[in-house]
Coordinates of C-alpha atoms and ligand atoms in Angstrom, one line a residue:
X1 CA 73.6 13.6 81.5
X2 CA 70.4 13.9 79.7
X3 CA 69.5 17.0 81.7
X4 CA 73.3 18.6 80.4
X5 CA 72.1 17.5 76.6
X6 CA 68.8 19.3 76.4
X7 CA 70.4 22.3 78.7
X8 CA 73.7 22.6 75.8
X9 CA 70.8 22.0 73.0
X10 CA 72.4 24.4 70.8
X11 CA 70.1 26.8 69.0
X12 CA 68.8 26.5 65.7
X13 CA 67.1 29.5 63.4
X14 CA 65.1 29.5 60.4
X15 CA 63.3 32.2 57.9
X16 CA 61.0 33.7 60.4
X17 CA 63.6 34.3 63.1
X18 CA 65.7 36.5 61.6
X19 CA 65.6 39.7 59.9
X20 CA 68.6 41.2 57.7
X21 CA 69.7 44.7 59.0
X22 CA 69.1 48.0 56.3
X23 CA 72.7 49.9 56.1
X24 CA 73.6 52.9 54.3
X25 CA 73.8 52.6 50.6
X26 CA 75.0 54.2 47.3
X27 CA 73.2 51.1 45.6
X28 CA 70.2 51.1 43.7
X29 CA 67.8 47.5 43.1
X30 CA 68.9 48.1 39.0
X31 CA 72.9 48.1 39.7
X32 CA 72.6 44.7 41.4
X33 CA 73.8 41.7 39.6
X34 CA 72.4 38.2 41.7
X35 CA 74.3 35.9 39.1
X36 CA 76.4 33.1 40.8
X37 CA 77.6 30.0 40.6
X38 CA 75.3 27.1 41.3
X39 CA 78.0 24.4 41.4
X40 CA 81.8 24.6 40.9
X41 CA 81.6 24.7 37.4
X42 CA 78.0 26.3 36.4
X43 CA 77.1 30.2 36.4
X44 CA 73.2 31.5 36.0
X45 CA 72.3 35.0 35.6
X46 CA 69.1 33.9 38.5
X47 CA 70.6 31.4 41.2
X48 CA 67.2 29.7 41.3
X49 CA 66.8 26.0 40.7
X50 CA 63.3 24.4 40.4
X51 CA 63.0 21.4 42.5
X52 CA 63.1 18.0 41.0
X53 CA 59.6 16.8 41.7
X54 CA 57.0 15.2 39.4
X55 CA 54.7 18.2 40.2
X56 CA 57.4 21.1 39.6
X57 CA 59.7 20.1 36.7
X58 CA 59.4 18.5 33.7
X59 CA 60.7 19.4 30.3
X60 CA 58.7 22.6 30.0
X61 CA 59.5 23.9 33.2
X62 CA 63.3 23.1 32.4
X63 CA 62.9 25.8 29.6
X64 CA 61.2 28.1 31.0
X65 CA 63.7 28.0 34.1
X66 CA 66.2 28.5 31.8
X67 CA 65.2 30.8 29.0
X68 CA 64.4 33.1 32.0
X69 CA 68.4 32.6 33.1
X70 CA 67.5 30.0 36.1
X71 CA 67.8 26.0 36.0
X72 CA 65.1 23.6 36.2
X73 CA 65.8 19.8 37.7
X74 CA 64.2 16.9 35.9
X75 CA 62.6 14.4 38.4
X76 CA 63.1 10.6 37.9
X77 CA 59.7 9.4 38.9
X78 CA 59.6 8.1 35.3
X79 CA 61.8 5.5 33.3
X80 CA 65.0 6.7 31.9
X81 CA 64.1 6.7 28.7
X82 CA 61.4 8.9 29.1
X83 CA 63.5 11.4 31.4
X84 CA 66.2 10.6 28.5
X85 CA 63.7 12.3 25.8
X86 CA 63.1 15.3 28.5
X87 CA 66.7 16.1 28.4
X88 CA 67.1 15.7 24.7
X89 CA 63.5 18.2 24.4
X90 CA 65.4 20.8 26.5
X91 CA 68.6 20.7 24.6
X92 CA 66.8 20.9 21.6
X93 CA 64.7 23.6 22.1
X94 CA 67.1 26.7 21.3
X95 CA 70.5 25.6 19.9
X96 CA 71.5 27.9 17.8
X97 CA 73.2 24.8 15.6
X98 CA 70.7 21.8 15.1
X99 CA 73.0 19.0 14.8
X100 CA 70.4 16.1 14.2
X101 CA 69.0 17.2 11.0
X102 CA 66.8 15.8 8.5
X103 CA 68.5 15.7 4.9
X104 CA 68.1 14.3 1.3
X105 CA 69.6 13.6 -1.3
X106 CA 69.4 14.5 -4.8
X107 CA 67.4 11.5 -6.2
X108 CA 64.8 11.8 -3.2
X109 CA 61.6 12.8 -4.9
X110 CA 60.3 16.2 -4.5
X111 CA 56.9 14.1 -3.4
X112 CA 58.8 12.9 -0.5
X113 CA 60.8 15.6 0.1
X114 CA 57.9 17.6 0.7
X115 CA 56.3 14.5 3.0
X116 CA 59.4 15.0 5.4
X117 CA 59.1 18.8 6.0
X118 CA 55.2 18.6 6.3
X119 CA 55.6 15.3 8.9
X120 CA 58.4 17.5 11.0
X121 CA 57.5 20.6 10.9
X122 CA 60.3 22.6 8.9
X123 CA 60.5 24.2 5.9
X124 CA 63.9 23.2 3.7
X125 CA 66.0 20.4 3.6
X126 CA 69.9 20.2 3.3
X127 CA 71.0 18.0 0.0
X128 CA 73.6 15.7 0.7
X129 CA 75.7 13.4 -1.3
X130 CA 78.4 11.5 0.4
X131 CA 78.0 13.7 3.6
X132 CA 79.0 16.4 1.4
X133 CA 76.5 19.6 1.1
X134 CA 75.9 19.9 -2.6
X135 CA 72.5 22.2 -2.3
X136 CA 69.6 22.4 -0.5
X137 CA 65.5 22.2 -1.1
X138 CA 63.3 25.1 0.7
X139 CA 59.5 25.6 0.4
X140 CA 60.6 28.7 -1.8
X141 CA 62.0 26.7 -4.5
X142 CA 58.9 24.3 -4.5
X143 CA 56.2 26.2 -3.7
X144 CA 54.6 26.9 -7.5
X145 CA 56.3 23.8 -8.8
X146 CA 53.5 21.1 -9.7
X147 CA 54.4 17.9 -11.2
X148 CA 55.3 15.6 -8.2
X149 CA 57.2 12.8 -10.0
X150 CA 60.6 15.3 -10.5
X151 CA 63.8 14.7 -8.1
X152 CA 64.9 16.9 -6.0
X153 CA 68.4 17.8 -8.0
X154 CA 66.2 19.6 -10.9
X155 CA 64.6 22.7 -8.1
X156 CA 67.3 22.8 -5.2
X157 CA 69.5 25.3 -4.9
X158 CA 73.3 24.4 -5.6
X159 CA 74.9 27.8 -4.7
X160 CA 74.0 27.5 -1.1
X161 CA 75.7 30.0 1.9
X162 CA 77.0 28.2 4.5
X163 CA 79.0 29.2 7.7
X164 CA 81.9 27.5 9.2
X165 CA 81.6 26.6 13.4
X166 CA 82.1 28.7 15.8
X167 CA 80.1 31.2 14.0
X168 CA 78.1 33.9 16.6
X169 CA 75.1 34.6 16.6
X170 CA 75.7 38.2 15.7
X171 CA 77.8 36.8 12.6
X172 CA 74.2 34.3 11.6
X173 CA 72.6 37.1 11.9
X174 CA 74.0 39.6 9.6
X175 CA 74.7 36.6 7.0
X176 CA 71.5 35.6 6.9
X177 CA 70.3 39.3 6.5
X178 CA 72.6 40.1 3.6
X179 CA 71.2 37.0 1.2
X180 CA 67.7 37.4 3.2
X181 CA 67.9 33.3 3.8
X182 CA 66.3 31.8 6.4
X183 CA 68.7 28.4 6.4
X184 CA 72.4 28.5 6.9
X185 CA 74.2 25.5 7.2
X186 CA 77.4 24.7 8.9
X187 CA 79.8 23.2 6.8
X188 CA 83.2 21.7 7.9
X189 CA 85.6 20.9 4.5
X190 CA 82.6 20.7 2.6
X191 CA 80.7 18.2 5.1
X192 CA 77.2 19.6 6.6
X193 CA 78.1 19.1 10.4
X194 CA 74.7 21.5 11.3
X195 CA 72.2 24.0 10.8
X196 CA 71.3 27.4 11.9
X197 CA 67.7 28.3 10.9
X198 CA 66.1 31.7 11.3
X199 CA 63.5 30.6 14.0
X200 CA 66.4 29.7 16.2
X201 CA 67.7 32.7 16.0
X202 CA 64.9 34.8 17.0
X203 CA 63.9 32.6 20.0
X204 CA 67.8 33.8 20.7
X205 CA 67.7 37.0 20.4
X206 CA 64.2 36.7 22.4
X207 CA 65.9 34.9 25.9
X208 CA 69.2 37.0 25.6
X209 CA 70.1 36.1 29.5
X210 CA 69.0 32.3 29.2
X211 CA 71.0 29.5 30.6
X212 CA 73.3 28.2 27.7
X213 CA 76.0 25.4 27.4
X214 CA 78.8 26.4 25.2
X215 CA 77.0 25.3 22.6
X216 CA 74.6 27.9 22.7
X217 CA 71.9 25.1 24.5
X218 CA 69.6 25.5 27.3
X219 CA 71.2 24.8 30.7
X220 CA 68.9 21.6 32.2
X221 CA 69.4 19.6 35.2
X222 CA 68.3 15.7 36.3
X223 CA 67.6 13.9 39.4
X224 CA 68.8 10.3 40.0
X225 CA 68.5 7.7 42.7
X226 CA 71.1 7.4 44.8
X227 CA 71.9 3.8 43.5
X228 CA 71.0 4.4 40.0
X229 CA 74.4 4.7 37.8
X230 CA 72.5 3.1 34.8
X231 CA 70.6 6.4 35.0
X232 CA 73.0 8.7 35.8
X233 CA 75.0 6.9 32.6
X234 CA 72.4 7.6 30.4
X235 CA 71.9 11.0 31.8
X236 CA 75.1 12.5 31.0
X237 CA 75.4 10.8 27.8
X238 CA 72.1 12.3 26.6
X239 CA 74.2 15.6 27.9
X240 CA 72.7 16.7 30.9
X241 CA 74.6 19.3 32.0
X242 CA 74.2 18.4 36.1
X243 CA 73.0 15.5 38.1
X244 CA 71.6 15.9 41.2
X245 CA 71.9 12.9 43.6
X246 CA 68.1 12.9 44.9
X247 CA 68.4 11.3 48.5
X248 CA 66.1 12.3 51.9
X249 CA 69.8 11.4 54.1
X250 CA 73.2 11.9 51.9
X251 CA 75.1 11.2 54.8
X252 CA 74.1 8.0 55.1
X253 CA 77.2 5.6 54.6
X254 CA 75.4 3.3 51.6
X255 CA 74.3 6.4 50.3
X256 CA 78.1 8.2 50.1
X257 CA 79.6 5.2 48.9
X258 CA 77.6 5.2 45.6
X259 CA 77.7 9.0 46.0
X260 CA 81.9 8.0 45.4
X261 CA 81.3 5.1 42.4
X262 CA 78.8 7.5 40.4
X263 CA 81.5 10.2 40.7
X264 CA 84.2 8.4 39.2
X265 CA 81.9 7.2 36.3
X266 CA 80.6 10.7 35.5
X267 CA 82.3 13.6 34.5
X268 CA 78.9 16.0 34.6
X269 CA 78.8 18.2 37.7
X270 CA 76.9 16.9 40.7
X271 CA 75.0 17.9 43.0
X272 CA 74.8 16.1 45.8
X273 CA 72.0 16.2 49.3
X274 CA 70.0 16.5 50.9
X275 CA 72.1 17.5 54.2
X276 CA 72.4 19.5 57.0
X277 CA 75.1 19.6 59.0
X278 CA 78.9 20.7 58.7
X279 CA 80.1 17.1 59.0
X280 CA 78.0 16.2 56.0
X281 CA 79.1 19.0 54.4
X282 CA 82.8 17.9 55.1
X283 CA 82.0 14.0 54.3
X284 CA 80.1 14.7 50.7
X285 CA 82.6 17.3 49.7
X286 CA 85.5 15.0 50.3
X287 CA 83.9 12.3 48.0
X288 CA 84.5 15.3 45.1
X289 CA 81.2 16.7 44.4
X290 CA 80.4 20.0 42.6
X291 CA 77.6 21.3 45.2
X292 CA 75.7 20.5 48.0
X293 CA 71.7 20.3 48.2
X294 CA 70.5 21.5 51.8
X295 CA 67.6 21.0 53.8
X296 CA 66.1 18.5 55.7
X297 CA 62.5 18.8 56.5
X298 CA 61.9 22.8 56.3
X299 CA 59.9 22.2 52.5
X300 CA 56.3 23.5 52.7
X301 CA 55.5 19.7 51.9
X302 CA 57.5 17.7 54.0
X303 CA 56.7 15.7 57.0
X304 CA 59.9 14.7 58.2
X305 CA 60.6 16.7 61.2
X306 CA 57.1 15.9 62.5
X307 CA 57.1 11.8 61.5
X308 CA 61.1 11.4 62.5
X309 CA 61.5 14.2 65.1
X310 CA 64.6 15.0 62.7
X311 CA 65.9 18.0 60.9
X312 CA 67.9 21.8 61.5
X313 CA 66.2 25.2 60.8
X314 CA 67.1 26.2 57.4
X315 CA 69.0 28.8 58.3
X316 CA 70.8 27.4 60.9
X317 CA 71.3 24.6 58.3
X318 CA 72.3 26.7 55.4
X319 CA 75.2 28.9 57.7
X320 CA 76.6 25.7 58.9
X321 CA 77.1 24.1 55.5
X322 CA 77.9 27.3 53.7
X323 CA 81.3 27.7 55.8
X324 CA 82.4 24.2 55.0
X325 CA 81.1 25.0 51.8
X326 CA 83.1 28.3 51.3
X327 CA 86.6 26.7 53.0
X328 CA 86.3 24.0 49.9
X329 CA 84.8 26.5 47.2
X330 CA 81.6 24.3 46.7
X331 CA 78.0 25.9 46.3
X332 CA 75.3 25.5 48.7
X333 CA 72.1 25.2 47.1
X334 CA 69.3 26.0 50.1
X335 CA 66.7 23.9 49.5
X336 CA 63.4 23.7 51.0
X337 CA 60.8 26.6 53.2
X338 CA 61.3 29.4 50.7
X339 CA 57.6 31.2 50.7
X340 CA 59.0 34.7 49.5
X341 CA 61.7 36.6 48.3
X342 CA 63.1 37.6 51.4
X343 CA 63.7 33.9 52.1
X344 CA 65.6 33.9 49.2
X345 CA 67.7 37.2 50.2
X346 CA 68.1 35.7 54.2
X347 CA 69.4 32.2 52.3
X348 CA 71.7 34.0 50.4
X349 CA 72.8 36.5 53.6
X350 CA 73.5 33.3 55.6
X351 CA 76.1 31.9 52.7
X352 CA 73.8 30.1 50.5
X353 CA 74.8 30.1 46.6
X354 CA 71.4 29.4 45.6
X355 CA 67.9 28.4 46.3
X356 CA 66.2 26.0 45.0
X357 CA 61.9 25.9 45.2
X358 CA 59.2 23.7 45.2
X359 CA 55.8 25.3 45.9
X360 CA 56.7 28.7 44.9
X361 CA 56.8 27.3 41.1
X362 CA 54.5 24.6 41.6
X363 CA 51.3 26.8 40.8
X364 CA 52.9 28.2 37.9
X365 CA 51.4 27.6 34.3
X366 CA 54.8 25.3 33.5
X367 CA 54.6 22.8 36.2
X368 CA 53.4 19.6 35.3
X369 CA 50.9 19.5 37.7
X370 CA 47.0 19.3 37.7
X371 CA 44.5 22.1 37.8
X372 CA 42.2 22.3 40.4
X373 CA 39.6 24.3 41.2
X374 CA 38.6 25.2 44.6
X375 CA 35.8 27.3 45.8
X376 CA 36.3 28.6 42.0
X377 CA 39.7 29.4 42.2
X378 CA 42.3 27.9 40.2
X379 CA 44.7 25.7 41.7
X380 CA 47.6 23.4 41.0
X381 CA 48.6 19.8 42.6
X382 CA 51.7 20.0 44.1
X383 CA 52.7 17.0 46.6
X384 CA 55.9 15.8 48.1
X385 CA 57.9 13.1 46.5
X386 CA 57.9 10.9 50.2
X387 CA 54.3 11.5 49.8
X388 CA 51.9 8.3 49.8
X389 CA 51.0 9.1 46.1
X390 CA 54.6 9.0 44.7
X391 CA 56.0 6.2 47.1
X392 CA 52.8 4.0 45.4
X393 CA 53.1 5.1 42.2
X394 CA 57.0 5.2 42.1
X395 CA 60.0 6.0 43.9
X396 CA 60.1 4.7 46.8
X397 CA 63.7 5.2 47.8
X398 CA 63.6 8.5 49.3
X399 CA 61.4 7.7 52.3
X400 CA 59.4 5.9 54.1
X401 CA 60.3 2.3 53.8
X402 CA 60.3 0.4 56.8
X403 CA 60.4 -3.1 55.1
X404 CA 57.7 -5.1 52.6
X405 CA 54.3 -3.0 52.0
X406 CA 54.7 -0.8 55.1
X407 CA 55.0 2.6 54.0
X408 CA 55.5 5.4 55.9
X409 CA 55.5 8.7 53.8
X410 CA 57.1 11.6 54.9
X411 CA 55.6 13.8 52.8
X412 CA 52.1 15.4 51.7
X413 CA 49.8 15.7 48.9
X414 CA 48.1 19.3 48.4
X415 CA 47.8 22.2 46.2
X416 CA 48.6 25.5 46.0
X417 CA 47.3 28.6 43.8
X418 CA 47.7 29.1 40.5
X419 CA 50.5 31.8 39.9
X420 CA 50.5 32.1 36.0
X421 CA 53.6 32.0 34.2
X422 CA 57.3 31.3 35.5
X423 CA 58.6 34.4 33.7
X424 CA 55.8 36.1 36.1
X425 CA 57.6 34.4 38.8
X426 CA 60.7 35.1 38.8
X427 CA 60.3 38.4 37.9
X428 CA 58.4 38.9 41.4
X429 CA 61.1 37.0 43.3
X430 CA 64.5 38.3 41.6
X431 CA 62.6 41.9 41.8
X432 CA 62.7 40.8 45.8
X433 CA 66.1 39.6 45.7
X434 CA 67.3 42.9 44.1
X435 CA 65.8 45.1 46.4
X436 CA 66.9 43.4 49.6
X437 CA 70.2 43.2 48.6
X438 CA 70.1 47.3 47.9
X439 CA 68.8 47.7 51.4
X440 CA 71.7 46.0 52.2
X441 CA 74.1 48.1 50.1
X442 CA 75.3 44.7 47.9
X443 CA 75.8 44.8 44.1
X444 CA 76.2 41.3 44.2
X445 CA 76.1 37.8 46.2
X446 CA 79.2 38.1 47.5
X447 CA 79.1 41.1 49.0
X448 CA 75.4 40.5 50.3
X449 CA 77.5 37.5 52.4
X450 CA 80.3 39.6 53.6
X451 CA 77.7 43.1 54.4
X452 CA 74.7 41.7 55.1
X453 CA 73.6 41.7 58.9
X454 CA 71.1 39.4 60.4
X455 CA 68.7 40.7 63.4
X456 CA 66.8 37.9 65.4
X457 CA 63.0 38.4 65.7
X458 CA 60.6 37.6 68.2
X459 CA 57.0 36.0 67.6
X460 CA 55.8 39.8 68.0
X461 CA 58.5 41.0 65.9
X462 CA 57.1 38.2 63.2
X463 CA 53.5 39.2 63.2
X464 CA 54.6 43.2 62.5
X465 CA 56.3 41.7 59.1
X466 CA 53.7 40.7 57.6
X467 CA 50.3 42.6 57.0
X468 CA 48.1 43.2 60.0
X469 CA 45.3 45.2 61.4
X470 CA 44.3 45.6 58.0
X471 CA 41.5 43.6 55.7
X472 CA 43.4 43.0 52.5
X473 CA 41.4 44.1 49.4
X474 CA 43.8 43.7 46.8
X475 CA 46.2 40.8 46.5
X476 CA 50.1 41.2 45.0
X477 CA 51.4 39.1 42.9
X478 CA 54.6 38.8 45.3
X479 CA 52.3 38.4 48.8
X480 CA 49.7 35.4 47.5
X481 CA 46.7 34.8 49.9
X482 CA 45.7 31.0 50.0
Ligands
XMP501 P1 59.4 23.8 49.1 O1 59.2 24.4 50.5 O2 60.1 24.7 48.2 O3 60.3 22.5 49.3 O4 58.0 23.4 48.6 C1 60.7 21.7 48.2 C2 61.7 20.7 48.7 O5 61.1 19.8 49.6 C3 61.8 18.6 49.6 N1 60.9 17.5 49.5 C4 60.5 16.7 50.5 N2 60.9 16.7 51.8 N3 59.3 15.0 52.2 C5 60.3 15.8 52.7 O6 60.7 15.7 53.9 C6 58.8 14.9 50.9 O7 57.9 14.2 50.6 C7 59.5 15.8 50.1 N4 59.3 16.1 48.7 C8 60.2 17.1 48.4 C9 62.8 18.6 48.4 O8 64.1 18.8 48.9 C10 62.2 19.8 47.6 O9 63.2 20.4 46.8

C-alpha cells in the first residue's frame, strides 16, 4: 500500500522545469496587450498585484502599483484604523472630484480663511451658505489684500464656473483652460457636491493607464484575517475596492466557513487563498468568491514546505486551479516564486490570470521596508509574514501556532537589493511579459493560454538558461545579482 502511494506520487512542476515553446509569429512585443481581469469583476492594464506584506505594501506602494496600471494589497499587520487611513490615503490621492473638501462661509474671516489653506495645503476655498455655492476665495483674490480683520464675502468671487457630475476629464480640462481657473466645483441644483482642482488633473493626465474606480480613484486592495469581519466591515466601507482573505490554508473548514459569513456581509470583491489544489479551487469557488490566491510554500520567503513537508510546485499548482478556475470564470492570482519575467509569462501560459510578488517589489524605493547596507550595497528588509518577527510583533494567525508561546514560524526574515523605483520595475517585468508572449505569437492573455506550449527541462537544460561560462561585468536591471 505505501509502496503503491509513493510509486502513483503524481508529478508536480514548477518555474524551472518548464520552458514555453517559440512558434511562428506575425506579433511584435508593442502589439501585445497583458490587461486582464484580476477578479470577476476588476480589470488592470498590468495583471500584477503586490503582495500584502508589512515589508511590500503600504499606502505608497498602493499608488505607485496603481498609477503604473497594477494593484497594490494593504497588509493588516496594523490596527484597522490605521489600515483604514491607508485606504482613504490611496483613494485620495488622484480623484479627479475631491468630495471631502474644506469650505467657508461668507462671514469666516479672511484671517482664518487664509489659516485653513496654509494648515492644508491648498490654495482657494469654496463659499458656502446653506450648502449652496455662492462664491469662492482663492490665493488670487487675497494675495495683495492687507487688512486682516475683513470677511471673506467683501474679496471672493461670486460669479464662479462650476461643472455638473459626470463631467470628463477632457471636458475639466478645456473649461478650466477657457476661464484659465485652476478650481472648478461641482455643483448639483446649486449645492457644491465636489471639487476638481488643476493639480488633480495633471497628476491625471500624468498616470493615463492607472488603476481607476469609476470614480476616477486609484484601484487599492486590503488584506484581512480570516476571522476578522470587523475589519473587512470597515474595509469596504472606507471603499476598498477588493479584500483579500489573508490565510496560510483556505481550505481549512473554520477558515471557509467565515470565508461564507464575510461573503454575505460584503459586497466588495474577494479574493480568497492561499490554495493549491483543484478541490480547493472547487470548495472556495462554491462559497461565491471573486478570485482565488495560489501558492502554498513556493514564495522566495517561505518555510512551509521545508517545516511542514507540505505544498505543490507552482506550476503544477497554478494549472490545476486555473481549470477549475476557468470552468467557473474565476481568476487565479499565482502567488508566490516569481524571480523574473518569464515566471510571470510561464504563470500566465499555465492559466494563471495574474501574479502577484513579494521580493521582486520588496527592494523597490516604495516598499515600506528598511534600508540596509551590506558590504556597501543598498538593501531593503523584506521578511515573511509567518516569520518569527511578524508572529511576535503581530499576526499570528497565519502560521505557526502550536498552542500558548510556542511558535513555530514558517517563514524568514532577510533582504534583498535595492531595485529603485516601482515604475522601474514594472517596466522591466511587463517589457518581459510582452516579449514572451510575442515569441509565443499572443496579442493577449488569452491567447498566450490557448497558443502557448510548455517544454519540460532538465537540471542541464536549467543551467544553459541562465548565464554561464561567462564572468558577468555588467549587471541588468531585469537579471539582478545578489
Ligand atoms: P515571493 O516569492 O514573491 O512570495 O517573495 C510572496 C508570497 O509568499 C507568501 N508568504 C509566505 N509564505 N511563509 C510562507 O510560507 C511566510 O512567512 C510567508 N509570507 C508571505 C505570500 O503568499 C506572499 O504573497
Amino acid at each position: 500500500m505505501f509502496e503503491e502511494k509513493v510509486k502513483n506520487a503524481d508529478m508536480g512542476l514548477t518555474f524551472d522545469d518548464v520552458l514555453l515553446i517559440p512558434s511562428k509569429t506575425p506579433i511584435e512585443p508593442k502589439d501585445v496587450n497583458v490587461s486582464n481581469f484580476v477578479t470577476r469583476n476588476i480589470k488592470v492594464k498590468i495583471p500584477i498585484l503586490s503582495s500584502p506584506m508589512d515589508t511590500v505594501t503600504e499606502a505608497r506602494m498602493a499608488i505607485a502599483m496603481a498609477e503604473f496600471g497594477a494593484l497594490g494589497i494593504i497588509h493588516r499587520n496594523m490596527s484597522i484604523e490605521t489600515q483604514v487611513n491607508m485606504i482613504r490615503r490611496v483613494k485620495r490621492e488622484e480623484s479627479l472630484i475631491i468630495r471631502e473638501l474644506y469650505t467657508i462661509t461668507p462671514d469666516t474671516t479672511v484671517e482664518e480663511a487664509e489659516r485653513i489653506m496654509r494648515e492644508n495645503n491648498i490654495a482657494g476655498l469654496p463659499v458656502v451658505e446653506d450648502e449652496k455655492l455662492v462664491g469662492i476665495l482663492t490665493n488670487r483674490d487675497i494675495r495683495f489684500f492687507r487688512g486682516k480683520k475683513i470677511k471673506v464675502k467683501e474679496l471672493m468671487t461670486r460669479d464662479v464656473i462650476t461643472a455638473d457630475e459626470g463631467i470628463t476629464l477632457e471636458e475639466a480640462v478645456k473649461i478650466m483652460h477657457k476661464h484659465r481657473i485652476e478650481k472648478l466645483p461641482i455643483v448639483k441644483d446649486g449645492i457644491l457636491v465636489g471639487l476638481i482642482t488643476a493639480k488633480d488633473v495633471l497628476k491625471r493626465e500624468r498616470c493615463p493607464h492607472a488603476s481607476r474606480d469609476h470614480e476616477g480613484r486609484l484601484l487599492v486592495g486590503a488584506a484581512v484575517g480570516p476571522f476578522d469581519v470587523e475589519r473587512a466591515l470597515a474595509l469596504e466601507k472606507a471603499e476598498v475596492d477588493v479584500i483579500v482573505i489573508d490565510t496560510a490554508h483556505a481550505h481549512n473548514e473554520k477558515v471557509m466557513e467565515s470565508i461564507k459569513k464575510i461573503r454575505k456581509k460584503i459586497d466588495v470583491d474577494i479574493i480568497a487563498g492561499n490554495i493549491a489544489t483543484k478541490e480547493a479551487a472547487e470548495d472556495l469557488i462554491s462559497l461565491d468568491v471573486d478570485a482565488l490566491r495560489v501558492g502554498i510554500g513556493p514564495g522566495s520567503i517561505c518555510t512551509t514546505r521545508v517545516v511542514a513537508g507540505i505544498g505543490v510546485p507552482q506550476i503544477t499548482a497554478i494549472a490545476q486551479t486555473a481549470d477549475v478556475g476557468k470552468k467557473y470564470k474565476i481568476p487565479v492570482i499565482a502567488d508566490g516564486g516569481i524571480r523574473y519575467s518569464g515566471d510571470i509569462v510561464k504563470a500566465l501560459a499555465a492559466g494563471a490570470n495574474g501574479v502577484m510578488l513579494g521580493s521582486l517589489l520588496a527592494g523597490t524605493e516604495e516598499s515600506p521596508g528598511r534600508e540596509i547596507i551590506i558590504g556597501g550595497r543598498k538593501f531593503k528588509v523584506y521578511r515573511g509574514m509567518g516569520s518569527l518577527g511578524v508572529i511576535q510583533q503581530g499576526i499570528s494567525d497565519r502560521y505557526g501556532k502550536i498552542g500558548k508561546g510556542k511558535i513555530v514560524p514558517e517563514g524568514v526574515e532577510g533582504a534583498v537589493p535595492y531595485k529603485g523605483t516601482v515604475g522601474e520595475v514594472l517596466t522591466q517585468l511587463v517589457g518581459g511579459m510582452k516579449s514572451g508572449m510575442g515569441y509565443v505569437g499572443a496579442r493577449n492573455i488569452d491567447e498566450l493560454q490557448k497558443k502557448g506550449k510548455f517544454i519540460r527541462i532538465t537540471q542541464a537544460g536549467l543551467k544553459e538558461s541562465h548565464p554561464h561560462d561567462v564572468n558577468i561585468i555588467a549587471e541588468a536591471p531585469n537579471y539582478p545579482m545578489s
